[in-house]
Amino acid sequence: MSEIDRFFRAQLKPRHLLLLVALDDMRNLGKVALSLHVSQPAVSLALGELERGLGVRLFERTARGVNPTIYGECMIRQARSMLSGLAQTRDELRALMSGASGRCSVGALPAMTPALVPKALALLKENAPTTTVALHEGPMDVLLPALRRGGLDFIVGRLRSEALVDDGLSEKALFDGASALVVRPGHPLSRKRRIDWPTLAEFAWILPPVGSLPREPLEVAFHEHGVGMPSNTVETLSTHVILAYLQSTDAIGLLSRIAALHYSALGLLTVLPLELPHLLRPIGLTWRRGATLSPAAQQFMQAIEATSERLAQASPKRVQPRR
């Protein structure tokens, strides 16, 4: 058995993991000592133990503080993952001891929260009423780092443009990328059977922000139809803001087909008769490849998949499931 094997089996402690993460966050031994409520010599001693046990230098000492080496970056990345796994295990144990049947943490893009996620939660609760789901809504650039750190079990939302084979993530598509243009009931365009792009550009719009997943394909669609982007715009990904703004103005908005049909069925919005083929990437699930999902996370995944099938059956021509 090598020295590094012996160190990992017998000497590596949770306090070492906490130290690695704190050093990466603060890059200063004094600040780390204050945050961990120990002396600075104790921090130096613990770091020395780590480096001697592993046989490599984890941090370069400078006049300004410390910076991780390539070995340090490797250890920090794994330390974050292990600490997150321990925290999830703790939360799951607490849930089990309190009578719950499990717990999972899930990220959801805003477009998924009006219809797909709530219906899936209701289905999950029918089958597992004591399962707890911690739902985190946000954009993909916030959710993906949390997923990689182990803070989320999986994400439900639009899949990435380029799924890299070696990026450590797996994906499963549920729906195609269909989107819809929506307006308030009674909007001047709501009674028209045919609408062209120059007419659309005459109205105010509530658009996805520049750099967001839906924005670039929409710009391409305007360009392909020889029309410039609207000048009277508001930018947001918040489905709640989009709904409220559209109901009080004559603006046009873009929503996922799922959300658009949901609000249309409630009589809150009208879907315009203009097809937007291939504007966006599929909607689906993203999780860490090789991660062992808890029973609660697996159950919620299954509930989301079953809900997507039901939504597809309710509107087979509008929302097509991915096989």
PDB file of C-alpha atoms in Angstrom:
ATOM      1  CA  MET A   1       0.000   0.000   0.000  1.00  0.00           C
ATOM      2  CA  SER A   2       1.389   3.420  -0.958  1.00  0.00           C
ATOM      3  CA  GLU A   3       1.777   6.360   1.436  1.00  0.00           C
ATOM      4  CA  ILE A   4      -1.047   8.256  -0.259  1.00  0.00           C
ATOM      5  CA  ASP A   5      -3.356   5.221   0.108  1.00  0.00           C
ATOM      6  CA  ARG A   6      -2.536   4.987   3.805  1.00  0.00           C
ATOM      7  CA  PHE A   7      -3.161   8.702   4.281  1.00  0.00           C
ATOM      8  CA  PHE A   8      -6.567   8.566   2.597  1.00  0.00           C
ATOM      9  CA  ARG A   9      -7.612   5.488   4.572  1.00  0.00           C
ATOM     10  CA  ALA A  10      -6.375   6.425   8.026  1.00  0.00           C
ATOM     11  CA  GLN A  11      -5.503  10.107   8.313  1.00  0.00           C
ATOM     12  CA  LEU A  12      -7.688  12.222   6.000  1.00  0.00           C
ATOM     13  CA  LYS A  13     -10.355  13.907   8.160  1.00  0.00           C
ATOM     14  CA  PRO A  14     -13.369  16.141   7.495  1.00  0.00           C
ATOM     15  CA  ARG A  15     -11.429  19.030   9.083  1.00  0.00           C
ATOM     16  CA  HIS A  16      -8.882  18.688   6.275  1.00  0.00           C
ATOM     17  CA  LEU A  17     -11.677  19.031   3.715  1.00  0.00           C
ATOM     18  CA  LEU A  18     -13.041  22.107   5.477  1.00  0.00           C
ATOM     19  CA  LEU A  19      -9.559  23.588   5.550  1.00  0.00           C
ATOM     20  CA  LEU A  20      -9.055  23.073   1.813  1.00  0.00           C
ATOM     21  CA  VAL A  21     -12.337  24.782   0.936  1.00  0.00           C
ATOM     22  CA  ALA A  22     -11.670  27.665   3.346  1.00  0.00           C
ATOM     23  CA  LEU A  23      -8.169  28.202   1.938  1.00  0.00           C
ATOM     24  CA  ASP A  24      -9.555  28.267  -1.586  1.00  0.00           C
ATOM     25  CA  ASP A  25     -12.296  30.736  -0.624  1.00  0.00           C
ATOM     26  CA  MET A  26     -10.113  33.127   1.374  1.00  0.00           C
ATOM     27  CA  ARG A  27      -6.546  32.530   0.131  1.00  0.00           C
ATOM     28  CA  ASN A  28      -5.203  33.843   3.455  1.00  0.00           C
ATOM     29  CA  LEU A  29      -4.073  31.782   6.470  1.00  0.00           C
ATOM     30  CA  GLY A  30      -5.087  34.436   8.996  1.00  0.00           C
ATOM     31  CA  LYS A  31      -8.616  34.793   7.618  1.00  0.00           C
ATOM     32  CA  VAL A  32      -8.999  31.017   7.480  1.00  0.00           C
ATOM     33  CA  ALA A  33      -7.914  30.734  11.110  1.00  0.00           C
ATOM     34  CA  LEU A  34     -10.561  33.289  12.152  1.00  0.00           C
ATOM     35  CA  SER A  35     -13.297  31.564  10.153  1.00  0.00           C
ATOM     36  CA  LEU A  36     -12.458  28.144  11.636  1.00  0.00           C
ATOM     37  CA  HIS A  37     -11.951  29.541  15.167  1.00  0.00           C
ATOM     38  CA  VAL A  38      -8.394  28.208  15.467  1.00  0.00           C
ATOM     39  CA  SER A  39      -4.964  29.797  15.597  1.00  0.00           C
ATOM     40  CA  GLN A  40      -2.940  30.560  12.482  1.00  0.00           C
ATOM     41  CA  PRO A  41      -0.193  28.086  13.544  1.00  0.00           C
ATOM     42  CA  ALA A  42      -2.908  25.407  13.777  1.00  0.00           C
ATOM     43  CA  VAL A  43      -3.930  26.142  10.178  1.00  0.00           C
ATOM     44  CA  SER A  44      -0.319  25.919   9.021  1.00  0.00           C
ATOM     45  CA  LEU A  45       0.140  22.658  10.938  1.00  0.00           C
ATOM     46  CA  ALA A  46      -2.993  21.079   9.394  1.00  0.00           C
ATOM     47  CA  LEU A  47      -1.972  22.158   5.907  1.00  0.00           C
ATOM     48  CA  GLY A  48       1.494  20.710   6.489  1.00  0.00           C
ATOM     49  CA  GLU A  49      -0.078  17.407   7.567  1.00  0.00           C
ATOM     50  CA  LEU A  50      -2.048  17.287   4.338  1.00  0.00           C
ATOM     51  CA  GLU A  51       0.904  18.047   2.119  1.00  0.00           C
ATOM     52  CA  ARG A  52       3.212  15.571   3.864  1.00  0.00           C
ATOM     53  CA  GLY A  53       0.555  12.878   3.809  1.00  0.00           C
ATOM     54  CA  LEU A  54      -0.135  13.342   0.111  1.00  0.00           C
ATOM     55  CA  GLY A  55       3.474  13.964  -0.823  1.00  0.00           C
ATOM     56  CA  VAL A  56       2.697  17.055  -2.931  1.00  0.00           C
ATOM     57  CA  ARG A  57       2.497  20.812  -2.383  1.00  0.00           C
ATOM     58  CA  LEU A  58      -1.147  21.903  -2.409  1.00  0.00           C
ATOM     59  CA  PHE A  59      -0.666  25.675  -2.080  1.00  0.00           C
ATOM     60  CA  GLU A  60       2.033  28.136  -3.076  1.00  0.00           C
ATOM     61  CA  ARG A  61       2.779  30.625  -0.292  1.00  0.00           C
ATOM     62  CA  THR A  62       3.128  34.252  -1.390  1.00  0.00           C
ATOM     63  CA  ALA A  63       3.399  37.609   0.360  1.00  0.00           C
ATOM     64  CA  ARG A  64      -0.307  38.162  -0.325  1.00  0.00           C
ATOM     65  CA  GLY A  65      -1.496  34.755   0.814  1.00  0.00           C
ATOM     66  CA  VAL A  66      -1.771  31.302  -0.758  1.00  0.00           C
ATOM     67  CA  ASN A  67      -2.715  30.032  -4.206  1.00  0.00           C
ATOM     68  CA  PRO A  68      -3.615  26.409  -5.036  1.00  0.00           C
ATOM     69  CA  THR A  69      -1.333  24.313  -7.200  1.00  0.00           C
ATOM     70  CA  ILE A  70      -2.760  21.842  -9.719  1.00  0.00           C
ATOM     71  CA  TYR A  71      -2.732  19.262  -6.911  1.00  0.00           C
ATOM     72  CA  GLY A  72      -4.502  21.693  -4.637  1.00  0.00           C
ATOM     73  CA  GLU A  73      -7.166  22.411  -7.255  1.00  0.00           C
ATOM     74  CA  CYS A  74      -7.799  18.679  -7.582  1.00  0.00           C
ATOM     75  CA  MET A  75      -8.141  18.232  -3.820  1.00  0.00           C
ATOM     76  CA  ILE A  76     -10.323  21.338  -3.444  1.00  0.00           C
ATOM     77  CA  ARG A  77     -12.714  20.155  -6.138  1.00  0.00           C
ATOM     78  CA  GLN A  78     -13.097  16.765  -4.511  1.00  0.00           C
ATOM     79  CA  ALA A  79     -13.295  18.278  -1.013  1.00  0.00           C
ATOM     80  CA  ARG A  80     -16.277  20.395  -2.072  1.00  0.00           C
ATOM     81  CA  SER A  81     -17.958  17.348  -3.560  1.00  0.00           C
ATOM     82  CA  MET A  82     -17.338  15.213  -0.454  1.00  0.00           C
ATOM     83  CA  LEU A  83     -18.532  17.913   1.948  1.00  0.00           C
ATOM     84  CA  SER A  84     -21.651  18.406  -0.157  1.00  0.00           C
ATOM     85  CA  GLY A  85     -22.279  14.651  -0.113  1.00  0.00           C
ATOM     86  CA  LEU A  86     -21.886  14.566   3.665  1.00  0.00           C
ATOM     87  CA  ALA A  87     -24.298  17.491   4.034  1.00  0.00           C
ATOM     88  CA  GLN A  88     -26.856  15.765   1.821  1.00  0.00           C
ATOM     89  CA  THR A  89     -26.456  12.559   3.815  1.00  0.00           C
ATOM     90  CA  ARG A  90     -26.988  14.500   7.040  1.00  0.00           C
ATOM     91  CA  ASP A  91     -30.137  16.142   5.669  1.00  0.00           C
ATOM     92  CA  GLU A  92     -31.474  12.820   4.405  1.00  0.00           C
ATOM     93  CA  LEU A  93     -30.842  11.161   7.771  1.00  0.00           C
ATOM     94  CA  ARG A  94     -32.598  14.019   9.560  1.00  0.00           C
ATOM     95  CA  ALA A  95     -35.537  13.665   7.195  1.00  0.00           C
ATOM     96  CA  LEU A  96     -35.710   9.910   7.783  1.00  0.00           C
ATOM     97  CA  MET A  97     -35.529  10.348  11.561  1.00  0.00           C
ATOM     98  CA  SER A  98     -38.321  12.934  11.440  1.00  0.00           C
ATOM     99  CA  GLY A  99     -40.607  10.519   9.582  1.00  0.00           C
ATOM    100  CA  ALA A 100     -39.911  11.678   6.030  1.00  0.00           C
ATOM    101  CA  SER A 101     -39.028   9.089   3.416  1.00  0.00           C
ATOM    102  CA  GLY A 102     -36.155  11.049   1.883  1.00  0.00           C
ATOM    103  CA  ARG A 103     -34.928  14.379   0.584  1.00  0.00           C
ATOM    104  CA  CYS A 104     -33.499  15.750  -2.650  1.00  0.00           C
ATOM    105  CA  SER A 105     -32.319  19.119  -3.954  1.00  0.00           C
ATOM    106  CA  VAL A 106     -33.346  20.050  -7.479  1.00  0.00           C
ATOM    107  CA  GLY A 107     -32.584  23.018  -9.715  1.00  0.00           C
ATOM    108  CA  ALA A 108     -35.192  24.342 -12.145  1.00  0.00           C
ATOM    109  CA  LEU A 109     -35.048  26.991 -14.827  1.00  0.00           C
ATOM    110  CA  PRO A 110     -37.814  29.647 -14.483  1.00  0.00           C
ATOM    111  CA  ALA A 111     -39.613  28.334 -17.575  1.00  0.00           C
ATOM    112  CA  MET A 112     -40.161  24.994 -15.832  1.00  0.00           C
ATOM    113  CA  THR A 113     -41.805  26.314 -12.663  1.00  0.00           C
ATOM    114  CA  PRO A 114     -45.286  27.294 -13.928  1.00  0.00           C
ATOM    115  CA  ALA A 115     -46.421  23.872 -15.125  1.00  0.00           C
ATOM    116  CA  LEU A 116     -43.972  20.978 -15.377  1.00  0.00           C
ATOM    117  CA  VAL A 117     -42.343  21.142 -11.931  1.00  0.00           C
ATOM    118  CA  PRO A 118     -45.519  21.815  -9.867  1.00  0.00           C
ATOM    119  CA  LYS A 119     -47.394  18.989 -11.594  1.00  0.00           C
ATOM    120  CA  ALA A 120     -44.446  16.653 -11.050  1.00  0.00           C
ATOM    121  CA  LEU A 121     -44.294  17.645  -7.379  1.00  0.00           C
ATOM    122  CA  ALA A 122     -47.997  16.874  -7.002  1.00  0.00           C
ATOM    123  CA  LEU A 123     -47.485  13.468  -8.614  1.00  0.00           C
ATOM    124  CA  LEU A 124     -44.497  12.751  -6.364  1.00  0.00           C
ATOM    125  CA  LYS A 125     -46.522  13.633  -3.266  1.00  0.00           C
ATOM    126  CA  GLU A 126     -49.300  11.275  -4.336  1.00  0.00           C
ATOM    127  CA  ASN A 127     -46.847   8.377  -4.243  1.00  0.00           C
ATOM    128  CA  ALA A 128     -44.417   9.568  -1.557  1.00  0.00           C
ATOM    129  CA  PRO A 129     -46.081  12.200   0.654  1.00  0.00           C
ATOM    130  CA  THR A 130     -43.238  12.345   3.161  1.00  0.00           C
ATOM    131  CA  THR A 131     -40.496  12.937   0.584  1.00  0.00           C
ATOM    132  CA  THR A 132     -39.019  16.438   0.823  1.00  0.00           C
ATOM    133  CA  VAL A 133     -37.883  18.351  -2.254  1.00  0.00           C
ATOM    134  CA  ALA A 134     -35.731  21.472  -1.913  1.00  0.00           C
ATOM    135  CA  LEU A 135     -36.368  23.391  -5.139  1.00  0.00           C
ATOM    136  CA  HIS A 136     -33.897  26.018  -6.359  1.00  0.00           C
ATOM    137  CA  GLU A 137     -35.039  28.229  -9.240  1.00  0.00           C
ATOM    138  CA  GLY A 138     -32.478  30.111 -11.291  1.00  0.00           C
ATOM    139  CA  PRO A 139     -30.593  30.459 -14.581  1.00  0.00           C
ATOM    140  CA  MET A 140     -28.334  27.701 -15.857  1.00  0.00           C
ATOM    141  CA  ASP A 141     -25.126  29.649 -15.144  1.00  0.00           C
ATOM    142  CA  VAL A 142     -26.061  29.555 -11.452  1.00  0.00           C
ATOM    143  CA  LEU A 143     -27.509  26.037 -11.299  1.00  0.00           C
ATOM    144  CA  LEU A 144     -24.735  24.222 -13.172  1.00  0.00           C
ATOM    145  CA  PRO A 145     -21.938  25.169 -10.727  1.00  0.00           C
ATOM    146  CA  ALA A 146     -24.196  24.103  -7.841  1.00  0.00           C
ATOM    147  CA  LEU A 147     -24.810  20.776  -9.574  1.00  0.00           C
ATOM    148  CA  ARG A 148     -21.094  20.230 -10.149  1.00  0.00           C
ATOM    149  CA  ARG A 149     -20.359  20.987  -6.479  1.00  0.00           C
ATOM    150  CA  GLY A 150     -22.930  18.421  -5.417  1.00  0.00           C
ATOM    151  CA  GLY A 151     -25.371  20.972  -4.047  1.00  0.00           C
ATOM    152  CA  LEU A 152     -28.078  19.761  -6.447  1.00  0.00           C
ATOM    153  CA  ASP A 153     -29.095  16.228  -7.382  1.00  0.00           C
ATOM    154  CA  PHE A 154     -30.220  17.240 -10.863  1.00  0.00           C
ATOM    155  CA  ILE A 155     -31.536  20.133 -12.962  1.00  0.00           C
ATOM    156  CA  VAL A 156     -34.723  20.280 -14.995  1.00  0.00           C
ATOM    157  CA  GLY A 157     -34.622  22.774 -17.848  1.00  0.00           C
ATOM    158  CA  ARG A 158     -33.254  23.376 -21.303  1.00  0.00           C
ATOM    159  CA  LEU A 159     -30.309  21.195 -22.178  1.00  0.00           C
ATOM    160  CA  ARG A 160     -26.972  22.736 -23.060  1.00  0.00           C
ATOM    161  CA  SER A 161     -25.958  23.562 -26.605  1.00  0.00           C
ATOM    162  CA  GLU A 162     -22.894  21.320 -26.506  1.00  0.00           C
ATOM    163  CA  ALA A 163     -22.934  18.303 -24.198  1.00  0.00           C
ATOM    164  CA  LEU A 164     -19.243  17.535 -23.851  1.00  0.00           C
ATOM    165  CA  VAL A 165     -18.388  13.874 -23.447  1.00  0.00           C
ATOM    166  CA  ASP A 166     -15.822  14.580 -20.755  1.00  0.00           C
ATOM    167  CA  ASP A 167     -17.591  17.278 -18.754  1.00  0.00           C
ATOM    168  CA  GLY A 168     -18.844  14.864 -16.113  1.00  0.00           C
ATOM    169  CA  LEU A 169     -22.560  15.486 -16.739  1.00  0.00           C
ATOM    170  CA  SER A 170     -25.301  13.323 -18.223  1.00  0.00           C
ATOM    171  CA  GLU A 171     -28.506  14.488 -19.885  1.00  0.00           C
ATOM    172  CA  LYS A 172     -31.878  13.082 -20.825  1.00  0.00           C
ATOM    173  CA  ALA A 173     -34.225  14.933 -23.180  1.00  0.00           C
ATOM    174  CA  LEU A 174     -37.941  15.003 -22.336  1.00  0.00           C
ATOM    175  CA  PHE A 175     -39.431  17.510 -24.808  1.00  0.00           C
ATOM    176  CA  ASP A 176     -38.328  19.108 -28.030  1.00  0.00           C
ATOM    177  CA  GLY A 177     -37.299  22.757 -27.946  1.00  0.00           C
ATOM    178  CA  ALA A 178     -40.611  24.217 -29.107  1.00  0.00           C
ATOM    179  CA  SER A 179     -41.382  27.749 -27.943  1.00  0.00           C
ATOM    180  CA  ALA A 180     -44.354  30.030 -28.445  1.00  0.00           C
ATOM    181  CA  LEU A 181     -45.047  33.721 -28.807  1.00  0.00           C
ATOM    182  CA  VAL A 182     -47.666  34.887 -26.326  1.00  0.00           C
ATOM    183  CA  VAL A 183     -49.778  37.997 -25.722  1.00  0.00           C
ATOM    184  CA  ARG A 184     -52.622  38.992 -23.422  1.00  0.00           C
ATOM    185  CA  PRO A 185     -56.181  37.882 -24.274  1.00  0.00           C
ATOM    186  CA  GLY A 186     -57.753  40.595 -26.452  1.00  0.00           C
ATOM    187  CA  HIS A 187     -54.412  41.716 -27.860  1.00  0.00           C
ATOM    188  CA  PRO A 188     -54.664  43.252 -31.389  1.00  0.00           C
ATOM    189  CA  LEU A 189     -52.827  40.212 -32.784  1.00  0.00           C
ATOM    190  CA  SER A 190     -54.799  37.597 -30.867  1.00  0.00           C
ATOM    191  CA  ARG A 191     -57.586  37.371 -33.476  1.00  0.00           C
ATOM    192  CA  LYS A 192     -55.350  37.221 -36.548  1.00  0.00           C
ATOM    193  CA  ARG A 193     -54.954  33.891 -38.320  1.00  0.00           C
ATOM    194  CA  ARG A 194     -51.681  34.821 -39.981  1.00  0.00           C
ATOM    195  CA  ILE A 195     -48.910  37.004 -38.616  1.00  0.00           C
ATOM    196  CA  ASP A 196     -45.640  38.041 -40.264  1.00  0.00           C
ATOM    197  CA  TRP A 197     -42.366  39.048 -38.631  1.00  0.00           C
ATOM    198  CA  PRO A 198     -42.419  42.722 -39.744  1.00  0.00           C
ATOM    199  CA  THR A 199     -45.739  43.084 -37.906  1.00  0.00           C
ATOM    200  CA  LEU A 200     -44.253  41.535 -34.779  1.00  0.00           C
ATOM    201  CA  ALA A 201     -41.383  44.038 -34.792  1.00  0.00           C
ATOM    202  CA  GLU A 202     -43.860  46.933 -34.577  1.00  0.00           C
ATOM    203  CA  PHE A 203     -44.893  45.946 -31.035  1.00  0.00           C
ATOM    204  CA  ALA A 204     -43.122  46.190 -27.708  1.00  0.00           C
ATOM    205  CA  TRP A 205     -41.450  42.972 -26.544  1.00  0.00           C
ATOM    206  CA  ILE A 206     -40.400  41.349 -23.318  1.00  0.00           C
ATOM    207  CA  LEU A 207     -37.270  39.468 -24.349  1.00  0.00           C
ATOM    208  CA  PRO A 208     -34.847  36.963 -22.844  1.00  0.00           C
ATOM    209  CA  PRO A 209     -31.670  38.777 -21.723  1.00  0.00           C
ATOM    210  CA  VAL A 210     -28.649  38.961 -24.012  1.00  0.00           C
ATOM    211  CA  GLY A 211     -26.518  35.869 -23.428  1.00  0.00           C
ATOM    212  CA  SER A 212     -29.373  33.711 -22.128  1.00  0.00           C
ATOM    213  CA  LEU A 213     -30.274  30.419 -23.825  1.00  0.00           C
ATOM    214  CA  PRO A 214     -33.377  31.698 -25.706  1.00  0.00           C
ATOM    215  CA  ARG A 215     -31.949  35.043 -26.855  1.00  0.00           C
ATOM    216  CA  GLU A 216     -29.561  34.128 -29.677  1.00  0.00           C
ATOM    217  CA  PRO A 217     -31.977  31.817 -31.555  1.00  0.00           C
ATOM    218  CA  LEU A 218     -34.645  34.537 -31.413  1.00  0.00           C
ATOM    219  CA  GLU A 219     -32.215  37.081 -32.865  1.00  0.00           C
ATOM    220  CA  VAL A 220     -31.383  34.604 -35.633  1.00  0.00           C
ATOM    221  CA  ALA A 221     -35.095  34.179 -36.415  1.00  0.00           C
ATOM    222  CA  PHE A 222     -35.586  37.951 -36.772  1.00  0.00           C
ATOM    223  CA  HIS A 223     -32.510  38.178 -38.983  1.00  0.00           C
ATOM    224  CA  GLU A 224     -33.595  35.297 -41.220  1.00  0.00           C
ATOM    225  CA  HIS A 225     -36.900  37.067 -41.844  1.00  0.00           C
ATOM    226  CA  GLY A 226     -35.131  40.310 -42.728  1.00  0.00           C
ATOM    227  CA  VAL A 227     -36.367  42.164 -39.658  1.00  0.00           C
ATOM    228  CA  GLY A 228     -34.341  44.071 -37.082  1.00  0.00           C
ATOM    229  CA  MET A 229     -34.727  43.381 -33.366  1.00  0.00           C
ATOM    230  CA  PRO A 230     -37.522  45.395 -31.684  1.00  0.00           C
ATOM    231  CA  SER A 231     -36.384  48.653 -30.067  1.00  0.00           C
ATOM    232  CA  ASN A 232     -39.065  48.864 -27.350  1.00  0.00           C
ATOM    233  CA  THR A 233     -38.062  46.014 -25.064  1.00  0.00           C
ATOM    234  CA  VAL A 234     -37.816  44.710 -21.515  1.00  0.00           C
ATOM    235  CA  GLU A 235     -35.422  41.866 -20.716  1.00  0.00           C
ATOM    236  CA  THR A 236     -36.051  39.131 -18.151  1.00  0.00           C
ATOM    237  CA  LEU A 237     -36.237  35.372 -17.719  1.00  0.00           C
ATOM    238  CA  SER A 238     -38.775  35.606 -14.891  1.00  0.00           C
ATOM    239  CA  THR A 239     -41.930  33.854 -16.019  1.00  0.00           C
ATOM    240  CA  HIS A 240     -43.926  35.703 -13.354  1.00  0.00           C
ATOM    241  CA  VAL A 241     -42.743  39.105 -14.626  1.00  0.00           C
ATOM    242  CA  ILE A 242     -43.388  38.087 -18.235  1.00  0.00           C
ATOM    243  CA  LEU A 243     -46.955  37.074 -17.374  1.00  0.00           C
ATOM    244  CA  ALA A 244     -47.725  40.239 -15.412  1.00  0.00           C
ATOM    245  CA  TYR A 245     -46.164  42.543 -18.021  1.00  0.00           C
ATOM    246  CA  LEU A 246     -47.985  40.948 -20.932  1.00  0.00           C
ATOM    247  CA  GLN A 247     -51.332  41.120 -19.152  1.00  0.00           C
ATOM    248  CA  SER A 248     -51.006  44.879 -18.659  1.00  0.00           C
ATOM    249  CA  THR A 249     -49.537  45.874 -22.062  1.00  0.00           C
ATOM    250  CA  ASP A 250     -49.698  45.064 -25.773  1.00  0.00           C
ATOM    251  CA  ALA A 251     -46.206  43.600 -25.658  1.00  0.00           C
ATOM    252  CA  ILE A 252     -45.225  40.220 -27.122  1.00  0.00           C
ATOM    253  CA  GLY A 253     -43.336  37.619 -25.117  1.00  0.00           C
ATOM    254  CA  LEU A 254     -41.565  34.324 -25.646  1.00  0.00           C
ATOM    255  CA  LEU A 255     -42.234  31.290 -23.428  1.00  0.00           C
ATOM    256  CA  SER A 256     -41.534  27.587 -23.603  1.00  0.00           C
ATOM    257  CA  ARG A 257     -44.424  25.783 -25.252  1.00  0.00           C
ATOM    258  CA  ILE A 258     -45.183  24.045 -21.944  1.00  0.00           C
ATOM    259  CA  ALA A 259     -45.558  27.310 -20.037  1.00  0.00           C
ATOM    260  CA  ALA A 260     -47.429  28.976 -22.909  1.00  0.00           C
ATOM    261  CA  LEU A 261     -50.043  26.212 -23.116  1.00  0.00           C
ATOM    262  CA  HIS A 262     -50.396  26.196 -19.330  1.00  0.00           C
ATOM    263  CA  TYR A 263     -51.210  29.918 -19.183  1.00  0.00           C
ATOM    264  CA  SER A 264     -53.391  29.660 -22.284  1.00  0.00           C
ATOM    265  CA  ALA A 265     -55.477  26.901 -20.672  1.00  0.00           C
ATOM    266  CA  LEU A 266     -55.975  29.156 -17.647  1.00  0.00           C
ATOM    267  CA  GLY A 267     -57.157  32.003 -19.906  1.00  0.00           C
ATOM    268  CA  LEU A 268     -54.242  34.211 -18.855  1.00  0.00           C
ATOM    269  CA  LEU A 269     -52.395  34.396 -22.190  1.00  0.00           C
ATOM    270  CA  THR A 270     -53.038  33.771 -25.874  1.00  0.00           C
ATOM    271  CA  VAL A 271     -50.624  31.809 -28.053  1.00  0.00           C
ATOM    272  CA  LEU A 272     -49.994  33.497 -31.406  1.00  0.00           C
ATOM    273  CA  PRO A 273     -50.385  31.338 -34.560  1.00  0.00           C
ATOM    274  CA  LEU A 274     -46.741  31.520 -35.575  1.00  0.00           C
ATOM    275  CA  GLU A 275     -44.548  28.440 -35.525  1.00  0.00           C
ATOM    276  CA  LEU A 276     -41.058  28.811 -34.093  1.00  0.00           C
ATOM    277  CA  PRO A 277     -39.304  25.615 -35.197  1.00  0.00           C
ATOM    278  CA  HIS A 278     -35.929  24.719 -33.724  1.00  0.00           C
ATOM    279  CA  LEU A 279     -35.554  27.966 -31.810  1.00  0.00           C
ATOM    280  CA  LEU A 280     -34.435  26.335 -28.608  1.00  0.00           C
ATOM    281  CA  ARG A 281     -32.766  23.187 -27.390  1.00  0.00           C
ATOM    282  CA  PRO A 282     -34.703  20.314 -25.784  1.00  0.00           C
ATOM    283  CA  ILE A 283     -36.059  20.400 -22.255  1.00  0.00           C
ATOM    284  CA  GLY A 284     -34.745  17.640 -20.061  1.00  0.00           C
ATOM    285  CA  LEU A 285     -32.794  16.473 -17.025  1.00  0.00           C
ATOM    286  CA  THR A 286     -29.119  17.055 -16.240  1.00  0.00           C
ATOM    287  CA  TRP A 287     -27.181  15.272 -13.481  1.00  0.00           C
ATOM    288  CA  ARG A 288     -23.624  14.343 -12.515  1.00  0.00           C
ATOM    289  CA  ARG A 289     -22.394  11.307 -14.406  1.00  0.00           C
ATOM    290  CA  GLY A 290     -21.570   8.463 -12.029  1.00  0.00           C
ATOM    291  CA  ALA A 291     -23.345  10.066  -9.061  1.00  0.00           C
ATOM    292  CA  THR A 292     -25.505   7.773  -6.952  1.00  0.00           C
ATOM    293  CA  LEU A 293     -28.901   9.445  -6.774  1.00  0.00           C
ATOM    294  CA  SER A 294     -30.889   9.028  -3.572  1.00  0.00           C
ATOM    295  CA  PRO A 295     -34.221   7.174  -3.743  1.00  0.00           C
ATOM    296  CA  ALA A 296     -35.982  10.532  -3.314  1.00  0.00           C
ATOM    297  CA  ALA A 297     -34.127  12.042  -6.291  1.00  0.00           C
ATOM    298  CA  GLN A 298     -34.898   8.994  -8.415  1.00  0.00           C
ATOM    299  CA  GLN A 299     -38.575   9.184  -7.475  1.00  0.00           C
ATOM    300  CA  PHE A 300     -38.767  12.865  -8.407  1.00  0.00           C
ATOM    301  CA  MET A 301     -37.011  12.214 -11.707  1.00  0.00           C
ATOM    302  CA  GLN A 302     -39.595   9.538 -12.474  1.00  0.00           C
ATOM    303  CA  ALA A 303     -42.402  11.928 -11.549  1.00  0.00           C
ATOM    304  CA  ILE A 304     -41.011  14.563 -13.933  1.00  0.00           C
ATOM    305  CA  GLU A 305     -40.751  12.021 -16.748  1.00  0.00           C
ATOM    306  CA  ALA A 306     -44.314  10.797 -16.133  1.00  0.00           C
ATOM    307  CA  THR A 307     -45.584  14.379 -16.027  1.00  0.00           C
ATOM    308  CA  SER A 308     -43.869  15.176 -19.322  1.00  0.00           C
ATOM    309  CA  GLU A 309     -45.672  12.200 -20.881  1.00  0.00           C
ATOM    310  CA  ARG A 310     -49.017  13.459 -19.556  1.00  0.00           C
ATOM    311  CA  LEU A 311     -48.397  16.956 -20.898  1.00  0.00           C
ATOM    312  CA  ALA A 312     -47.498  15.499 -24.279  1.00  0.00           C
ATOM    313  CA  GLN A 313     -50.703  13.429 -24.352  1.00  0.00           C
ATOM    314  CA  ALA A 314     -52.771  16.463 -23.368  1.00  0.00           C
ATOM    315  CA  SER A 315     -51.421  18.403 -26.337  1.00  0.00           C
ATOM    316  CA  PRO A 316     -49.839  15.948 -28.781  1.00  0.00           C
ATOM    317  CA  LYS A 317     -49.472  18.421 -31.625  1.00  0.00           C
ATOM    318  CA  ARG A 318     -47.856  21.105 -29.521  1.00  0.00           C
ATOM    319  CA  VAL A 319     -45.467  19.365 -27.127  1.00  0.00           C
ATOM    320  CA  GLN A 320     -43.699  16.331 -28.493  1.00  0.00           C
ATOM    321  CA  PRO A 321     -41.898  14.015 -26.046  1.00  0.00           C
ATOM    322  CA  ARG A 322     -38.356  12.950 -26.781  1.00  0.00           C
ATOM    323  CA  ARG A 323     -37.619   9.245 -26.892  1.00  0.00           C
TER     324      ARG A 323
END
